[in-house]
Amino acid sequence: MYTAADLKKGLKIAINDEPYIITHFDFAKPGKGQALYRTKMKNMITGSTMDRTYRSGETFEPARLEDRVMQYLYKEDDHYCFMDNDTFEQIHISEEAMGDAKNYLIDNLQVDVLIFREKAIGVDVPNFVNLRVVQTDPWVKGDTSGSDSKPATVETGYVLRVPPFIEEGELITIDTRTGEYSTRVKG
Amino acid sequence: MGSWPLARRRQALVERGAIFSRIREFFQEKGYLEVETPFRIPAPAPEAQIDAIPASGWFLQTSPELCMKRMLAAGYQRIFQICRCWRDGERGARHLSEFTMLEWYRSEADYLVLMEETEALVQHAAATGSISYRGQQIELSGKWERITVANAFLRYAGTSMWPALAEGTFDEIMVELIEPNLGLARPTFIYDYPASCSALARLKPSDPTVAERFELYIGGLEIANAFSELIDPVEQRARFVAEAAERAAQGKTGYPMPEKFLSALDEMPEAAGIALGLDRLVMVLLDAEIIDEVVAFTTEEL
């Protein structure tokens, strides 16, 4: 059981026996008033979204989802194919259900596939993934524009902001929770 | 992971430092003494909705209010402090559980005097006549908007504040319908809160159903809370007992009664005081979307 104070982005809760994931969360508290927990959440099966505001003291059921460790194999049309490492069973997940996770999928990546009532409805990627930069403009020494970041494209096609000293071919770590650059992988 | 988030904030932290310097300059020019009071205290003010973090049997301060008022009682007439405060469970795009507060207190003054002083302070701290915040042009120079809480309810929520208070929807209406409209074209002081929303404020002599308390909003963001101080020890104790009972009813931690503060109230002069959230002020002046952008470290990054 969760309380309102446990709510945060990414938490999965069950409402009317359907799994929801919190996509936006904010804490609000006027002056000397009571705490309010404002959420936007997405139905993990239908993809529909809704806004809800809760007060402290309210409680929530965790969404009962099963996690299965699987390996990413390939993309086909608008589906992504994964294989269960133990049973070698293969499953397909739609691009829509993948969400941002598709930005981090490289061959053979191990992910947690989320199963709700025997049906794969999405994946959890690790919090940090290492991806190679395939395109970024070179850093001009003596650049005085004052810019402290530049765009870079990584091997999955995902584009993000990186520090100016990052060059093509380098391996970088990305925080998949925020989609932001985290650090350079040395060596 | 990495020092990139910290390095990326360099510009914001440089500007934050400059704002702090101008704030200190403002108070020095007006004859205020900069003071420091302990962060770890035995007894925070027992307010129903503000939770202190325990620290070795005592608590981290939720505000330096009680110690600073004891200084007023001892004859310090104009004092200010920039310090860390802690509020348990408060974290969001506009909240940090550990944050930086500016508090200042002035004897022989009331909340109306503080409205004018707050205008002057923020104008000095900003060092510019107008700012852009979240796409909104906000005029800082000149006199700011003033609206009572009662009128704000009628204007923005189409309801009276009293039934909202009775039905327990006061805070939700404030957050959802009123706050987003405050301080958009120029900063707004919203004042005269219901007496029950103001544990340490003096009631208005001409209308004791409300307290002489105001909040400052800029760009929909709550920046400061101020009031004419309650200096009646008997009434203050009764308010604390009621707040403590409300805490107990909600199953929250109880605090010891701040007896030294209550006994000092006997000697406290008429005064007004204000708490201003400096991280929030910096957010507005730098047009930052979330509070994380204007501090070196958030708790999550430690």
XYZ file of C-alpha atoms in Angstrom:
489
model
C 0.000 0.000 0.000
C 1.332 3.440 -0.912
C 0.372 6.745 0.706
C 0.093 10.084 -1.086
C 3.593 10.962 0.156
C 5.010 7.964 -1.795
C 3.676 9.225 -5.130
C 6.373 10.076 -7.647
C 7.023 9.999 -11.350
C 7.271 6.414 -12.575
C 5.290 4.831 -9.721
C 2.729 2.254 -10.854
C -0.568 2.109 -9.031
C -3.850 0.245 -9.546
C -7.067 2.218 -9.881
C -10.298 0.296 -10.531
C -8.106 -2.757 -11.064
C -6.212 -1.205 -13.974
C -2.500 -0.346 -13.916
C -1.548 3.327 -14.132
C 1.894 4.881 -14.287
C 2.444 8.373 -12.902
C 3.893 10.485 -15.720
C 4.019 13.874 -13.978
C 4.086 14.526 -10.294
C 4.194 17.704 -8.306
C 3.940 18.599 -4.694
C 1.990 21.759 -3.854
C 1.474 23.432 -0.518
C 0.089 26.900 -0.039
C 1.683 28.965 2.733
C 0.539 27.488 6.000
C -1.872 25.082 4.292
C -2.042 21.360 3.714
C 0.057 19.356 1.290
C -1.492 18.464 -2.068
C -0.077 15.875 -4.436
C -0.827 16.643 -8.076
C -0.414 13.878 -10.614
C -0.900 13.111 -14.261
C -1.120 9.420 -14.930
C -1.351 7.093 -17.885
C -3.375 3.931 -18.135
C -0.699 1.354 -18.991
C -3.065 -0.683 -21.173
C -5.168 1.876 -23.031
C -2.620 4.716 -22.952
C -5.315 7.218 -21.899
C -4.247 9.900 -19.446
C -5.904 11.653 -16.523
C -5.144 14.315 -13.904
C -5.743 13.698 -10.206
C -4.952 15.699 -7.066
C -4.610 13.837 -3.774
C -4.208 14.918 -0.156
C -1.941 13.428 2.448
C -3.531 10.427 4.126
C -4.909 8.910 0.923
C -3.686 5.420 0.056
C -3.099 3.475 -3.155
C -2.750 -0.143 -4.235
C 0.441 -0.960 -6.117
C -0.257 -2.182 -9.668
C 0.374 -5.924 -9.670
C 2.667 -6.288 -12.635
C 4.986 -9.167 -13.288
C 8.544 -8.401 -14.439
C 10.337 -10.843 -16.741
C 13.961 -10.368 -17.710
C 14.237 -10.485 -21.492
C 16.727 -9.664 -24.187
C 16.080 -7.202 -26.994
C 16.426 -8.881 -30.409
C 15.257 -6.595 -33.206
C 12.642 -4.187 -34.447
C 10.158 -5.258 -37.111
C 7.692 -2.749 -38.595
C 6.170 -1.009 -35.582
C 6.917 -3.845 -33.162
C 9.910 -4.635 -30.985
C 10.882 -8.264 -30.459
C 12.207 -9.630 -27.140
C 13.250 -13.112 -25.984
C 12.826 -14.694 -22.548
C 16.308 -15.848 -21.475
C 15.022 -18.961 -19.725
C 12.220 -20.241 -21.949
C 13.456 -18.714 -25.271
C 9.874 -17.596 -25.814
C 9.673 -14.532 -28.044
C 7.207 -11.694 -27.598
C 6.371 -8.503 -29.496
C 5.663 -5.101 -27.996
C 4.185 -2.218 -29.982
C 6.193 0.986 -30.473
C 3.442 2.891 -28.675
C 3.722 0.734 -25.564
C 7.528 1.098 -25.558
C 7.408 4.818 -24.771
C 10.803 6.450 -24.169
C 12.442 3.049 -23.635
C 12.909 2.747 -27.397
C 15.536 5.510 -27.209
C 17.871 3.171 -25.332
C 17.438 -0.162 -27.103
C 20.641 -1.630 -28.461
C 21.010 -5.238 -29.568
C 21.048 -7.771 -26.725
C 20.130 -5.191 -24.042
C 18.572 -6.871 -20.990
C 15.289 -5.274 -19.993
C 12.424 -5.982 -17.616
C 9.300 -6.693 -19.649
C 6.148 -5.773 -17.752
C 3.381 -8.324 -17.846
C -0.151 -7.533 -16.745
C -2.510 -10.508 -16.851
C -0.353 -12.520 -19.279
C 0.030 -9.599 -21.724
C 3.265 -7.634 -22.292
C 2.433 -3.973 -21.864
C 5.837 -2.252 -21.731
C 9.465 -2.463 -20.649
C 11.695 -1.048 -17.931
C 15.224 -0.224 -19.093
C 18.140 0.132 -16.629
C 18.456 3.573 -14.973
C 21.754 4.148 -16.765
C 22.742 2.947 -20.236
C 25.944 3.487 -22.221
C 25.453 4.576 -25.828
C 27.929 5.625 -28.506
C 27.732 9.117 -30.037
C 27.379 8.781 -33.822
C 27.008 12.459 -34.696
C 27.871 15.732 -33.015
C 29.490 18.948 -34.191
C 33.161 19.359 -33.255
C 34.067 21.695 -30.419
C 35.862 24.773 -31.669
C 38.689 25.735 -29.333
C 38.322 29.299 -28.164
C 34.582 29.260 -28.769
C 33.364 32.316 -26.890
C 29.649 31.911 -27.599
C 29.238 30.862 -23.973
C 27.178 27.822 -24.958
C 27.650 25.051 -22.413
C 26.018 22.246 -24.380
C 25.401 21.001 -27.918
C 23.171 18.384 -29.566
C 24.428 14.843 -30.164
C 22.874 11.799 -31.815
C 23.545 8.380 -30.285
C 23.471 4.979 -31.984
C 19.755 4.435 -31.354
C 18.920 7.665 -33.181
C 18.080 9.471 -29.953
C 19.191 13.122 -29.790
C 20.175 14.844 -26.535
C 22.275 17.769 -25.189
C 25.867 16.971 -24.195
C 28.834 19.037 -22.930
C 30.942 20.662 -25.691
C 33.955 18.371 -25.155
C 32.076 15.198 -26.214
C 33.209 13.977 -29.643
C 31.881 11.533 -32.233
C 32.644 7.901 -31.432
C 32.707 8.439 -27.686
C 30.677 6.315 -25.291
C 28.439 8.268 -22.918
C 26.167 7.303 -20.018
C 22.555 8.462 -20.198
C 20.137 8.600 -17.275
C 17.072 6.912 -18.762
C 14.792 8.388 -16.095
C 15.412 11.918 -17.352
C 16.761 11.208 -20.835
C 19.729 13.440 -20.024
C 23.483 13.091 -20.417
C 25.087 11.872 -17.220
C 28.804 11.271 -17.773
C 31.482 10.243 -20.277
C 32.665 6.622 -20.249
C 36.460 6.755 -20.205
C 38.806 4.349 -21.950
C 26.784 10.262 -11.623
C 29.264 12.845 -12.867
C 29.610 16.528 -12.129
C 27.691 17.704 -15.201
C 24.486 18.837 -13.416
C 26.594 20.874 -10.984
C 28.815 22.375 -13.705
C 25.782 23.229 -15.836
C 24.368 25.373 -13.030
C 27.408 27.651 -12.864
C 25.662 30.645 -14.455
C 22.634 30.316 -12.165
C 24.822 30.006 -9.073
C 26.881 33.064 -10.035
C 23.694 35.103 -10.420
C 22.295 33.663 -7.189
C 25.401 34.883 -5.373
C 24.968 38.372 -6.836
C 21.313 38.493 -5.711
C 22.347 37.505 -2.175
C 24.978 40.275 -2.150
C 22.408 42.885 -3.156
C 20.003 41.653 -0.468
C 22.661 42.056 2.229
C 23.494 45.502 0.830
C 19.803 46.515 1.069
C 19.522 45.560 4.722
C 22.842 47.104 5.703
C 21.753 50.399 4.125
C 18.518 50.305 6.131
C 20.266 49.738 9.446
C 19.436 46.035 9.833
C 21.759 43.759 11.790
C 22.528 40.394 10.180
C 22.086 37.698 12.825
C 22.487 33.941 13.146
C 20.402 31.706 15.384
C 20.797 27.942 15.930
C 19.505 25.540 13.263
C 18.898 22.729 15.748
C 16.252 23.674 18.286
C 14.328 21.862 21.060
C 10.842 23.131 20.190
C 9.613 24.339 16.777
C 6.372 26.336 16.612
C 3.597 23.725 16.813
C 1.920 24.499 13.476
C -0.513 21.907 12.152
C 0.773 21.732 8.564
C 4.547 22.210 8.986
C 6.613 19.152 9.916
C 10.104 19.404 11.395
C 12.881 16.849 10.835
C 14.110 15.287 14.112
C 17.809 15.749 14.970
C 19.246 13.908 17.980
C 16.219 14.449 20.200
C 15.711 18.039 19.033
C 14.579 19.318 15.614
C 15.992 21.125 12.610
C 14.318 24.530 12.417
C 11.398 24.973 10.037
C 12.017 28.732 10.332
C 14.208 30.927 12.574
C 11.049 32.726 13.694
C 10.956 31.919 17.400
C 14.627 32.707 18.099
C 14.489 35.937 16.087
C 11.418 37.104 18.005
C 13.264 36.445 21.255
C 15.904 38.838 19.943
C 13.199 41.464 19.288
C 11.986 40.979 22.862
C 15.551 41.571 24.044
C 15.658 44.951 22.292
C 17.120 44.221 18.826
C 14.961 46.452 16.614
C 15.870 45.536 13.040
C 17.333 42.120 12.321
C 17.622 39.865 9.286
C 18.907 36.361 8.688
C 19.677 34.218 5.648
C 19.645 30.589 6.714
C 18.744 27.009 5.921
C 15.381 25.637 7.012
C 14.016 22.108 6.806
C 10.473 20.855 6.272
C 9.858 17.147 6.264
C 8.143 15.660 3.219
C 8.149 18.858 1.153
C 9.643 18.138 -2.261
C 8.414 19.157 -5.689
C 9.182 21.418 -8.610
C 8.850 24.424 -6.276
C 9.813 22.810 -2.975
C 13.008 21.531 -1.413
C 13.002 19.774 1.942
C 16.151 21.807 2.786
C 15.848 25.347 1.485
C 17.134 28.855 2.058
C 15.032 31.386 3.914
C 15.424 35.113 4.339
C 13.644 36.344 7.441
C 13.550 39.878 8.704
C 11.846 41.468 11.680
C 11.219 45.062 12.517
C 9.848 46.516 15.736
C 7.272 49.328 15.777
C 5.967 48.234 12.381
C 3.003 46.305 10.965
C 2.390 44.178 7.878
C 1.545 47.203 5.712
C 5.008 48.646 6.380
C 6.500 45.288 5.380
C 4.629 45.273 2.054
C 6.424 48.467 1.089
C 9.752 47.236 2.384
C 9.333 43.969 0.450
C 8.690 45.904 -2.769
C 11.868 47.897 -2.222
C 13.924 44.814 -1.329
C 12.897 42.755 -4.355
C 13.377 45.741 -6.669
C 16.906 46.172 -5.265
C 17.669 42.441 -5.454
C 16.459 42.171 -9.056
C 18.505 45.168 -10.279
C 16.098 45.470 -13.214
C 12.672 47.080 -13.610
C 10.983 44.145 -15.287
C 11.534 40.435 -15.763
C 10.284 37.663 -17.982
C 9.127 34.599 -16.086
C 7.672 31.556 -17.866
C 6.822 33.668 -20.899
C 5.102 36.333 -18.806
C 6.410 39.920 -18.703
C 6.303 41.081 -15.079
C 6.752 44.733 -14.123
C 8.671 45.020 -10.847
C 8.928 48.797 -10.600
C 6.159 50.960 -9.166
C 3.515 49.919 -6.664
C 2.448 46.282 -6.666
C -1.036 44.828 -6.679
C -2.779 44.303 -3.323
C -5.833 42.075 -2.961
C -7.521 40.574 0.097
C -7.917 36.797 0.330
C -11.706 37.302 0.420
C -11.655 39.278 -2.843
C -9.288 36.819 -4.504
C -11.761 33.994 -3.752
C -14.628 35.987 -5.243
C -12.644 37.115 -8.280
C -10.818 33.914 -9.237
C -12.888 31.107 -7.683
C -16.356 32.700 -7.751
C -16.943 31.650 -4.168
C -16.573 33.029 -0.662
C -13.572 31.949 1.394
C -15.666 31.102 4.461
C -17.634 28.113 3.072
C -14.418 26.913 1.427
C -12.734 26.981 4.825
C -15.663 25.190 6.481
C -15.713 22.492 3.795
C -11.958 21.941 3.871
C -11.448 23.068 0.252
C -9.651 26.351 1.064
C -6.172 25.062 0.201
C -7.236 23.257 -2.972
C -9.010 26.345 -4.290
C -5.971 28.432 -3.408
C -3.605 26.097 -5.280
C -5.798 25.271 -8.284
C -7.729 28.487 -8.970
C -6.148 31.445 -7.207
C -2.348 31.049 -7.097
C -1.962 30.697 -10.896
C -3.521 34.178 -11.287
C -1.419 36.028 -8.732
C 1.514 38.235 -9.653
C 1.282 37.855 -13.434
C 1.579 41.411 -14.805
C 3.187 42.690 -11.596
C 3.778 41.117 -8.183
C 0.730 40.663 -5.951
C 0.291 40.906 -2.194
C -2.663 38.810 -1.068
C -3.599 39.758 2.503
C -5.985 39.364 5.454
C -6.085 35.579 5.799
C -8.790 33.837 7.852
C -7.817 33.917 11.521
C -7.549 30.113 11.629
C -4.830 30.123 8.892
C -2.402 32.247 10.877
C -1.047 30.650 14.039
C 1.379 33.465 14.937
C -0.267 36.552 13.423
C -2.136 39.373 15.110
C -5.879 39.581 14.395
C -7.027 42.683 12.575
C -8.450 45.114 15.177
C -11.219 46.311 12.807
C -12.162 42.741 11.752
C -10.990 39.949 14.079
C -12.245 37.218 11.724
C -9.045 37.774 9.737
C -5.383 38.040 10.663
C -2.907 40.717 9.546
C -1.002 38.342 7.335
C 0.072 38.634 3.683
C 1.744 36.492 1.070
C 3.698 37.756 -1.913
C 3.237 36.059 -5.297
C 5.307 36.669 -8.414
C 4.357 34.845 -11.608
C 1.987 32.524 -9.730
C 4.801 31.494 -7.408
C 4.496 32.024 -3.666
C 7.558 33.991 -2.551
C 7.007 35.323 0.976
C 4.747 35.160 4.020
C 4.498 38.008 6.526
C 2.441 39.260 9.419
C 1.958 41.739 12.176
C 3.242 39.704 15.093
C 0.962 38.382 17.790
C 2.539 39.538 21.066
C -0.103 38.388 23.544
C 1.388 35.356 25.376
C -1.996 34.068 26.565
C -3.550 34.121 23.104
C -0.358 32.706 21.530
C -0.379 29.766 23.951
C -4.054 29.077 23.170
C -3.276 29.088 19.405
C -0.347 26.705 19.916
C -2.508 24.353 21.995
C -5.105 24.314 19.191
C -2.430 23.669 16.517
C -0.878 20.916 18.661
C -4.318 19.293 19.018
C -4.732 19.396 15.229
C -1.317 17.731 14.841
C -2.321 15.014 17.311
C -5.645 14.481 15.489
C -3.690 13.891 12.265
C -1.384 11.442 14.019
C 1.655 13.725 13.611
C 4.672 14.097 15.901
C 4.061 16.382 18.853
C 6.578 19.073 19.816
C 7.366 20.405 23.285
C 5.727 23.784 23.964
C 8.263 26.574 23.186
C 8.115 27.988 26.719
C 11.091 30.351 26.466
C 9.556 31.972 23.405
C 6.156 32.306 25.119
C 7.653 33.937 28.201
C 9.691 36.344 26.027
C 6.484 37.525 24.332
C 5.714 39.519 27.514
C 8.559 41.852 26.639
C 8.162 41.871 22.881
C 7.353 45.224 21.250
C 4.805 45.707 18.459
C 6.555 44.237 15.430
C 6.183 42.712 12.000
C 8.147 39.910 10.423
C 8.469 38.161 7.089
C 9.864 34.915 5.712
C 10.952 34.988 2.061
C 11.937 31.850 0.161
C 15.212 32.813 -1.484
C 15.419 29.804 -3.796
C 11.981 30.766 -5.149
C 12.972 34.420 -5.569
C 16.051 33.320 -7.522
C 13.832 31.027 -9.670
C 11.676 34.000 -10.632
C 14.568 36.369 -11.289
C 16.425 33.775 -13.408
C 13.303 32.409 -15.121
C 13.956 28.872 -13.836
C 11.231 26.276 -14.318
C 12.145 24.084 -11.363
C 13.811 24.884 -8.072
C 16.602 22.347 -8.726
C 18.074 24.708 -11.333
C 19.000 27.379 -8.784
C 20.708 25.341 -6.046
C 24.108 23.639 -6.163
C 22.829 20.313 -4.838
C 19.447 18.761 -4.290
C 19.063 16.033 -1.664
C 18.776 13.449 -4.436
C 22.207 14.442 -5.793
C 24.062 13.896 -2.499
